[in-house]
CSV table of C-alpha atoms and ligand atoms in Angstrom, one decimal:
chain,number,residue,atom,x,y,z
A,1,UNK,CA,209.4,96.7,99.2
A,2,UNK,CA,210.2,100.4,98.8
A,3,UNK,CA,209.2,102.4,101.8
A,4,UNK,CA,207.8,105.1,99.5
A,5,UNK,CA,205.1,102.6,98.4
A,6,UNK,CA,203.8,102.7,102.0
A,7,UNK,CA,203.7,106.6,101.9
A,8,UNK,CA,206.6,106.7,104.4
A,9,UNK,CA,209.4,109.3,104.4
A,10,UNK,CA,212.9,109.0,105.6
A,11,UNK,CA,214.1,111.3,108.5
A,12,UNK,CA,216.4,113.6,106.5
A,13,UNK,CA,213.9,116.4,105.6
A,14,UNK,CA,212.0,116.0,108.9
A,15,UNK,CA,215.2,116.6,110.9
A,16,UNK,CA,216.3,119.6,108.9
A,17,UNK,CA,212.8,121.1,109.5
A,18,UNK,CA,213.1,120.2,113.2
A,19,UNK,CA,216.4,121.8,113.6
A,20,UNK,CA,215.4,125.0,111.8
A,21,UNK,CA,212.2,125.3,113.8
A,22,UNK,CA,213.5,124.1,117.2
A,23,UNK,CA,211.4,121.1,117.8
A,24,UNK,CA,212.0,117.4,118.3
A,25,UNK,CA,210.4,114.6,116.3
A,26,UNK,CA,208.9,112.0,118.6
A,27,UNK,CA,210.0,108.5,118.1
A,28,UNK,CA,207.4,106.3,119.8
A,29,UNK,CA,207.9,102.5,120.0
A,30,UNK,CA,205.0,100.2,119.1
A,31,UNK,CA,204.5,96.5,119.1
A,32,UNK,CA,200.9,95.8,118.2
A,33,UNK,CA,197.8,97.2,116.6
A,34,UNK,CA,196.7,99.1,119.7
A,35,UNK,CA,200.1,100.9,120.3
A,36,UNK,CA,200.4,101.7,116.6
A,37,UNK,CA,196.9,103.0,116.2
A,38,UNK,CA,197.1,105.2,119.4
A,39,UNK,CA,200.5,106.7,118.3
A,40,UNK,CA,199.4,107.4,114.7
A,41,UNK,CA,196.1,109.0,115.8
A,42,UNK,CA,197.9,111.2,118.3
A,43,UNK,CA,200.4,112.4,115.5
A,44,UNK,CA,197.6,112.9,113.0
A,45,UNK,CA,195.3,114.8,115.4
A,46,UNK,CA,198.2,117.2,116.5
A,47,UNK,CA,199.6,117.5,112.9
A,48,UNK,CA,203.0,116.3,114.2
A,49,UNK,CA,205.6,114.4,112.2
A,50,UNK,CA,206.3,111.0,113.9
A,51,UNK,CA,208.8,108.2,113.8
A,52,UNK,CA,207.3,104.8,114.4
A,53,UNK,CA,210.0,102.9,116.2
A,54,UNK,CA,210.2,99.1,116.1
A,55,UNK,CA,212.8,97.2,118.2
A,56,UNK,CA,214.2,93.8,117.0
A,57,UNK,CA,212.1,92.1,119.6
A,58,UNK,CA,209.0,94.0,118.7
A,59,UNK,CA,209.5,93.0,115.0
A,60,UNK,CA,209.8,89.4,116.1
A,61,UNK,CA,206.7,89.7,118.3
A,62,UNK,CA,204.5,91.1,115.5
A,63,UNK,CA,206.1,89.2,112.6
A,64,UNK,CA,207.2,91.1,109.5
A,65,UNK,CA,204.0,90.4,107.4
A,66,UNK,CA,201.6,91.5,110.1
A,67,UNK,CA,203.7,94.6,110.8
A,68,UNK,CA,204.0,95.7,107.2
A,69,UNK,CA,200.3,94.9,106.7
A,70,UNK,CA,199.4,97.2,109.5
A,71,UNK,CA,201.6,100.0,108.1
A,72,UNK,CA,199.9,99.5,104.7
A,73,UNK,CA,196.6,99.7,106.4
A,74,UNK,CA,197.3,103.2,107.8
A,75,UNK,CA,197.0,104.6,104.2
A,76,UNK,CA,199.8,107.1,104.9
A,77,UNK,CA,200.5,110.1,102.7
A,78,UNK,CA,204.1,111.4,102.4
A,79,UNK,CA,202.8,114.8,103.4
A,80,UNK,CA,202.1,113.3,106.9
A,81,UNK,CA,205.8,112.9,107.5
A,82,UNK,CA,205.7,109.4,109.1
A,83,UNK,CA,208.9,107.4,109.2
A,84,UNK,CA,209.2,103.7,110.1
A,85,UNK,CA,212.4,103.1,112.0
A,86,UNK,CA,214.4,100.1,113.2
A,87,UNK,CA,215.3,100.8,116.8
A,88,UNK,CA,218.6,99.5,118.2
A,89,UNK,CA,219.5,97.3,115.2
A,90,UNK,CA,222.1,95.0,116.4
A,91,UNK,CA,223.8,93.9,113.2
A,92,UNK,CA,224.2,94.8,109.5
A,93,UNK,CA,221.9,91.9,108.6
A,94,UNK,CA,219.2,93.2,110.9
A,95,UNK,CA,219.3,96.6,109.2
A,96,UNK,CA,219.3,95.1,105.7
A,97,UNK,CA,216.3,93.0,106.6
A,98,UNK,CA,214.4,96.1,107.8
A,99,UNK,CA,215.3,98.1,104.7
A,100,UNK,CA,214.1,95.3,102.5
A,101,UNK,CA,210.8,95.1,104.4
A,102,UNK,CA,210.1,98.8,103.7
A,103,UNK,CA,211.6,100.7,106.7
A,104,UNK,CA,212.6,104.2,105.9
A,105,UNK,CA,215.1,104.6,108.7
A,106,UNK,CA,217.4,102.3,110.7
A,107,UNK,CA,219.5,102.5,113.8
A,108,UNK,CA,222.7,100.5,113.9
A,109,UNK,CA,223.6,100.3,117.5
A,110,UNK,CA,227.3,99.3,117.9
A,111,UNK,CA,227.8,101.7,120.8
A,112,UNK,CA,229.1,99.0,123.1
A,113,UNK,CA,231.7,97.8,120.6
A,114,UNK,CA,235.1,99.4,120.4
A,115,UNK,CA,235.2,102.8,118.6
A,116,UNK,CA,236.7,101.5,115.3
A,117,UNK,CA,234.3,98.6,115.2
A,118,UNK,CA,231.4,101.0,115.8
A,119,UNK,CA,232.7,103.2,112.9
A,120,UNK,CA,233.1,100.3,110.5
A,121,UNK,CA,229.7,98.8,111.2
A,122,UNK,CA,227.9,102.1,111.1
A,123,UNK,CA,229.7,103.0,107.8
A,124,UNK,CA,228.7,99.6,106.3
A,125,UNK,CA,225.0,100.2,107.1
A,126,UNK,CA,225.1,103.8,105.9
A,127,UNK,CA,226.7,102.7,102.6
A,128,UNK,CA,224.0,100.1,102.1
A,129,UNK,CA,221.1,102.3,103.2
A,130,UNK,CA,222.2,105.1,100.9
A,131,UNK,CA,221.3,103.1,97.8
A,132,UNK,CA,217.7,103.0,99.0
A,133,UNK,CA,217.5,106.6,100.3
A,134,UNK,CA,217.0,105.2,103.9
A,135,UNK,CA,218.3,107.3,106.8
A,136,UNK,CA,220.7,105.8,109.3
A,137,UNK,CA,221.2,106.6,113.0
A,138,UNK,CA,224.2,105.4,115.0
A,139,UNK,CA,225.3,105.8,118.6
A,140,UNK,CA,228.4,107.0,120.5
A,141,UNK,CA,228.6,106.4,124.2
A,142,UNK,CA,226.4,104.0,126.1
A,143,UNK,CA,223.2,104.4,128.1
A,144,UNK,CA,222.6,102.6,131.4
A,145,UNK,CA,219.4,100.6,131.9
A,146,UNK,CA,218.0,97.3,131.1
A,147,UNK,CA,215.6,96.8,128.1
A,148,UNK,CA,216.7,94.0,125.8
A,149,UNK,CA,219.9,92.4,124.8
A,150,UNK,CA,220.9,95.3,122.6
A,151,UNK,CA,220.2,97.9,125.2
A,152,UNK,CA,221.4,96.0,128.2
A,153,UNK,CA,224.2,97.9,129.8
A,154,UNK,CA,224.9,98.5,133.5
A,155,UNK,CA,227.3,101.3,133.2
A,156,UNK,CA,226.8,104.7,131.6
A,157,UNK,CA,229.6,106.0,129.4
A,158,UNK,CA,228.9,109.5,128.3
A,159,UNK,CA,229.6,110.5,124.7
A,160,UNK,CA,233.0,112.2,124.3
A,161,UNK,CA,232.5,115.4,122.4
A,162,UNK,CA,236.0,115.0,121.0
A,163,UNK,CA,235.0,111.9,119.1
A,164,UNK,CA,231.8,113.1,117.4
A,165,UNK,CA,233.1,114.9,114.3
A,166,UNK,CA,235.4,112.0,113.5
A,167,UNK,CA,232.6,109.6,114.0
A,168,UNK,CA,230.1,111.4,111.8
A,169,UNK,CA,232.6,112.1,109.0
A,170,UNK,CA,233.9,108.5,109.0
A,171,UNK,CA,230.5,106.9,109.0
A,172,UNK,CA,228.4,109.2,106.8
A,173,UNK,CA,225.4,108.7,109.1
A,174,UNK,CA,222.3,111.0,109.2
A,175,UNK,CA,221.8,111.3,112.9
A,176,UNK,CA,223.7,110.6,116.1
A,177,UNK,CA,222.4,109.2,119.3
A,178,UNK,CA,224.3,110.5,122.3
A,179,UNK,CA,224.7,109.5,126.0
A,180,UNK,CA,224.2,112.5,128.4
A,181,UNK,CA,222.6,110.8,131.3
A,182,UNK,CA,219.4,109.3,130.1
A,183,UNK,CA,218.8,105.6,130.4
A,184,UNK,CA,216.2,103.0,129.2
A,185,UNK,CA,213.4,101.9,131.3
A,186,UNK,CA,211.3,103.3,134.2
A,187,UNK,CA,214.1,103.7,136.8
A,188,UNK,CA,216.3,106.4,135.4
A,189,UNK,CA,217.5,108.4,138.3
A,190,UNK,CA,218.0,107.9,142.0
A,191,UNK,CA,216.8,111.4,143.0
A,192,UNK,CA,214.9,114.3,141.4
A,193,UNK,CA,218.0,116.4,141.7
A,194,UNK,CA,220.0,114.5,139.0
A,195,UNK,CA,220.4,116.6,135.9
A,196,UNK,CA,221.3,115.6,132.4
A,197,UNK,CA,224.8,116.5,131.3
A,198,UNK,CA,223.9,119.7,129.5
A,199,UNK,CA,227.6,120.7,129.4
A,200,UNK,CA,228.4,117.6,127.3
A,201,UNK,CA,225.4,118.3,125.0
A,202,UNK,CA,226.5,121.9,124.6
A,203,UNK,CA,230.0,120.8,123.5
A,204,UNK,CA,228.6,118.2,121.1
A,205,UNK,CA,226.3,120.7,119.5
A,206,UNK,CA,229.2,123.1,119.1
A,207,UNK,CA,231.2,120.4,117.4
A,208,UNK,CA,228.3,119.4,115.2
A,209,UNK,CA,226.2,122.5,114.5
A,210,UNK,CA,222.9,121.8,112.7
A,211,UNK,CA,223.5,118.0,112.9
A,212,UNK,CA,220.6,115.9,114.1
A,213,UNK,CA,221.2,114.6,117.6
A,214,UNK,CA,219.1,111.9,119.2
A,215,UNK,CA,218.1,111.2,122.8
A,216,UNK,CA,217.3,107.6,123.8
A,217,UNK,CA,215.9,106.6,127.1
A,218,UNK,CA,213.9,109.9,127.3
A,219,UNK,CA,210.6,108.8,128.9
A,220,UNK,CA,209.4,111.2,131.5
A,221,UNK,CA,207.6,108.4,133.5
A,222,UNK,CA,204.4,110.3,134.4
A,223,UNK,CA,203.6,109.8,138.1
A,224,UNK,CA,199.9,109.5,137.3
A,225,UNK,CA,200.4,106.2,135.4
A,226,UNK,CA,202.8,104.8,138.0
A,227,UNK,CA,200.2,105.6,140.7
A,228,UNK,CA,197.4,104.2,138.7
A,229,UNK,CA,199.3,100.9,138.2
A,230,UNK,CA,200.0,100.7,141.9
A,231,UNK,CA,196.4,101.6,142.9
A,232,UNK,CA,195.0,98.8,140.7
A,233,UNK,CA,197.2,95.9,141.9
A,234,UNK,CA,200.6,96.6,140.2
A,235,UNK,CA,203.9,97.0,142.0
A,236,UNK,CA,206.1,99.7,140.6
A,237,UNK,CA,208.2,101.5,143.1
A,238,UNK,CA,210.6,104.4,142.8
A,239,UNK,CA,210.1,104.9,139.1
A,240,UNK,CA,211.6,108.2,138.0
A,241,UNK,CA,212.0,109.6,134.5
A,242,UNK,CA,213.5,112.7,132.8
A,243,UNK,CA,211.6,115.8,133.8
A,244,UNK,CA,209.8,117.5,130.9
A,245,UNK,CA,211.8,120.8,131.7
A,246,UNK,CA,215.1,119.0,131.1
A,247,UNK,CA,213.8,117.5,127.8
A,248,UNK,CA,212.6,120.8,126.6
A,249,UNK,CA,216.0,122.3,127.4
A,250,UNK,CA,217.7,119.5,125.4
A,251,UNK,CA,215.3,120.2,122.4
A,252,UNK,CA,216.6,123.8,122.3
A,253,UNK,CA,220.2,122.4,122.0
A,254,UNK,CA,219.8,120.4,118.8
A,255,UNK,CA,218.2,117.3,120.1
A,256,UNK,CA,215.8,116.7,117.3
A,257,UNK,CA,214.6,113.1,117.9
A,258,UNK,CA,213.3,112.0,121.3
A,259,UNK,CA,212.7,108.3,122.0
A,260,UNK,CA,209.9,107.2,124.2
A,261,UNK,CA,208.8,103.7,124.9
A,262,UNK,CA,208.4,103.3,128.7
A,263,UNK,CA,205.8,106.1,129.0
A,264,UNK,CA,203.6,104.2,126.6
A,265,UNK,CA,204.1,100.9,128.4
A,266,UNK,CA,203.1,102.5,131.7
A,267,UNK,CA,200.1,104.3,130.1
A,268,UNK,CA,198.9,101.1,128.5
A,269,UNK,CA,199.4,99.0,131.7
A,270,UNK,CA,197.6,101.7,133.8
A,271,UNK,CA,194.6,101.8,131.5
A,272,UNK,CA,194.1,98.1,131.2
A,273,UNK,CA,194.7,97.5,134.9
A,274,UNK,CA,192.1,100.1,135.9
A,275,UNK,CA,189.6,98.7,133.4
A,276,UNK,CA,190.0,95.1,134.5
A,277,UNK,CA,189.9,96.1,138.2
A,278,UNK,CA,186.9,98.4,138.0
A,279,UNK,CA,184.9,96.2,135.6
A,280,UNK,CA,185.5,92.7,137.0
A,281,UNK,CA,182.6,91.2,135.1
A,282,UNK,CA,184.0,92.2,131.7
A,283,UNK,CA,185.8,89.6,129.7
A,284,UNK,CA,185.8,91.4,126.4
A,285,UNK,CA,189.5,92.3,125.7
A,286,UNK,CA,188.5,95.1,123.3
A,287,UNK,CA,187.2,97.0,126.3
A,288,UNK,CA,190.3,96.9,128.5
A,289,UNK,CA,192.6,97.3,125.4
A,290,UNK,CA,190.7,100.4,124.5
A,291,UNK,CA,191.4,101.9,127.9
A,292,UNK,CA,195.1,101.2,127.5
A,293,UNK,CA,195.0,102.6,124.0
A,294,UNK,CA,193.3,105.8,125.1
A,295,UNK,CA,196.0,106.4,127.8
A,296,UNK,CA,198.7,106.0,125.2
A,297,UNK,CA,196.9,108.4,122.8
A,298,UNK,CA,196.5,111.0,125.5
A,299,UNK,CA,200.1,110.7,126.7
A,300,UNK,CA,201.5,111.0,123.1
A,301,UNK,CA,199.4,114.1,122.5
A,302,UNK,CA,200.6,115.6,125.8
A,303,UNK,CA,204.3,114.9,125.0
A,304,UNK,CA,203.9,116.2,121.4
A,305,UNK,CA,202.5,119.5,122.7
A,306,UNK,CA,204.5,120.0,125.8
A,307,UNK,CA,207.9,118.3,125.3
A,308,UNK,CA,208.6,117.8,121.6
A,309,UNK,CA,207.0,121.1,120.5
A,310,UNK,CA,206.2,119.3,117.2
A,311,UNK,CA,202.5,120.1,117.1
A,312,UNK,CA,201.3,121.8,113.9
A,313,UNK,CA,204.6,121.2,112.1
A,314,UNK,CA,203.1,119.5,109.1
B,1,G3H,O1,215.2,101.1,123.6
B,1,G3H,C1,214.6,100.0,123.6
B,1,G3H,C2,213.1,99.9,123.5
B,1,G3H,O2,212.5,100.3,124.7
B,1,G3H,C3,212.7,98.6,123.0
B,1,G3H,O3,212.6,97.6,124.0
B,1,G3H,O4,213.2,95.4,122.9
B,1,G3H,O5,211.7,95.4,124.9
B,1,G3H,O6,210.9,96.3,122.6
B,1,G3H,P1,212.1,96.1,123.6
B,2,13P,P1,212.5,104.8,127.4
B,2,13P,O1,212.8,103.5,128.1
B,2,13P,O2,213.0,106.0,128.2
B,2,13P,O3,211.1,105.0,126.9
B,2,13P,O4,213.5,104.8,126.1
B,2,13P,C1,213.0,104.3,124.9
B,2,13P,C2,214.1,104.2,123.8
B,2,13P,O5,215.2,104.8,124.0
B,2,13P,C3,213.8,103.4,122.7
B,2,13P,O6,214.9,103.4,121.8
B,3,ZN,ZN1,216.8,103.4,122.9
């Protein structure tokens, strides 16, 4: 189906608005009705554009019919600026499948392949997507961290600013994910002193002025959720994210899409754990799921207002 039939938009206009007004569009991952509903409510209530991100494993978990049925059920209007995005697409076929389902944006992640293979694969996806007016993100450099098989990399390899212009010109992509020290998951840094490589980001934005840059692995890992999880029987130690101040600085330097998944996972887990622990007699899942959902909603609202600066941009 055509994504326009779902009221979705691609990311091209959203990104040019984000660049001109110095904000970042949040890309929040979802994987069920609760996460989707919390994220969309937060975006609607704050009048923020939003990118609904679906990993390959989340797509498999929901099943494509249920997923697209839920998107249909949101009754989206194009004026709301909501995009549906394949996160870390691992192959051409995976991107084609998402585009045919009605996704308005796809990421082809060939960042761990040799440069030329990354160029060729990204170009192939961009050429295909162009026919459907779907936007394409690709990545140069690799993030460290462990999420799923497409994001599983032990070593971080920062993006080389000397490569970015060639890569963008050769691939015809619409946005570029870069590696400047973020990583996937809840254990991003060994100490609070570690800083993102703003020197690399500065060089990249000089090479690609006005071009949409993307930050993956950008969860801030709010301490309150980590503490709540531990207080109610969980065991999460030494979790550390990217401080909001550093993310805000990145937004001022052309980062116009910020990917957040782990924060929502923590928020949801904290809410459901607390509810189950404090109401041991309850066995109605709607009650503890609502607590998880409420935490995601509040965290998305908070990040939209205080990190992304995307509130009231519709
Ligand atoms: O960047 C990757 C996302 O956090 C997705 O992870 O494949 O476990 O859904 P997932
Ligand atoms: P986090 O693990 O920091 O939330 O990163 C999410 C992400 O990059 C999704 O693509
Ligand atoms: Zn990612």
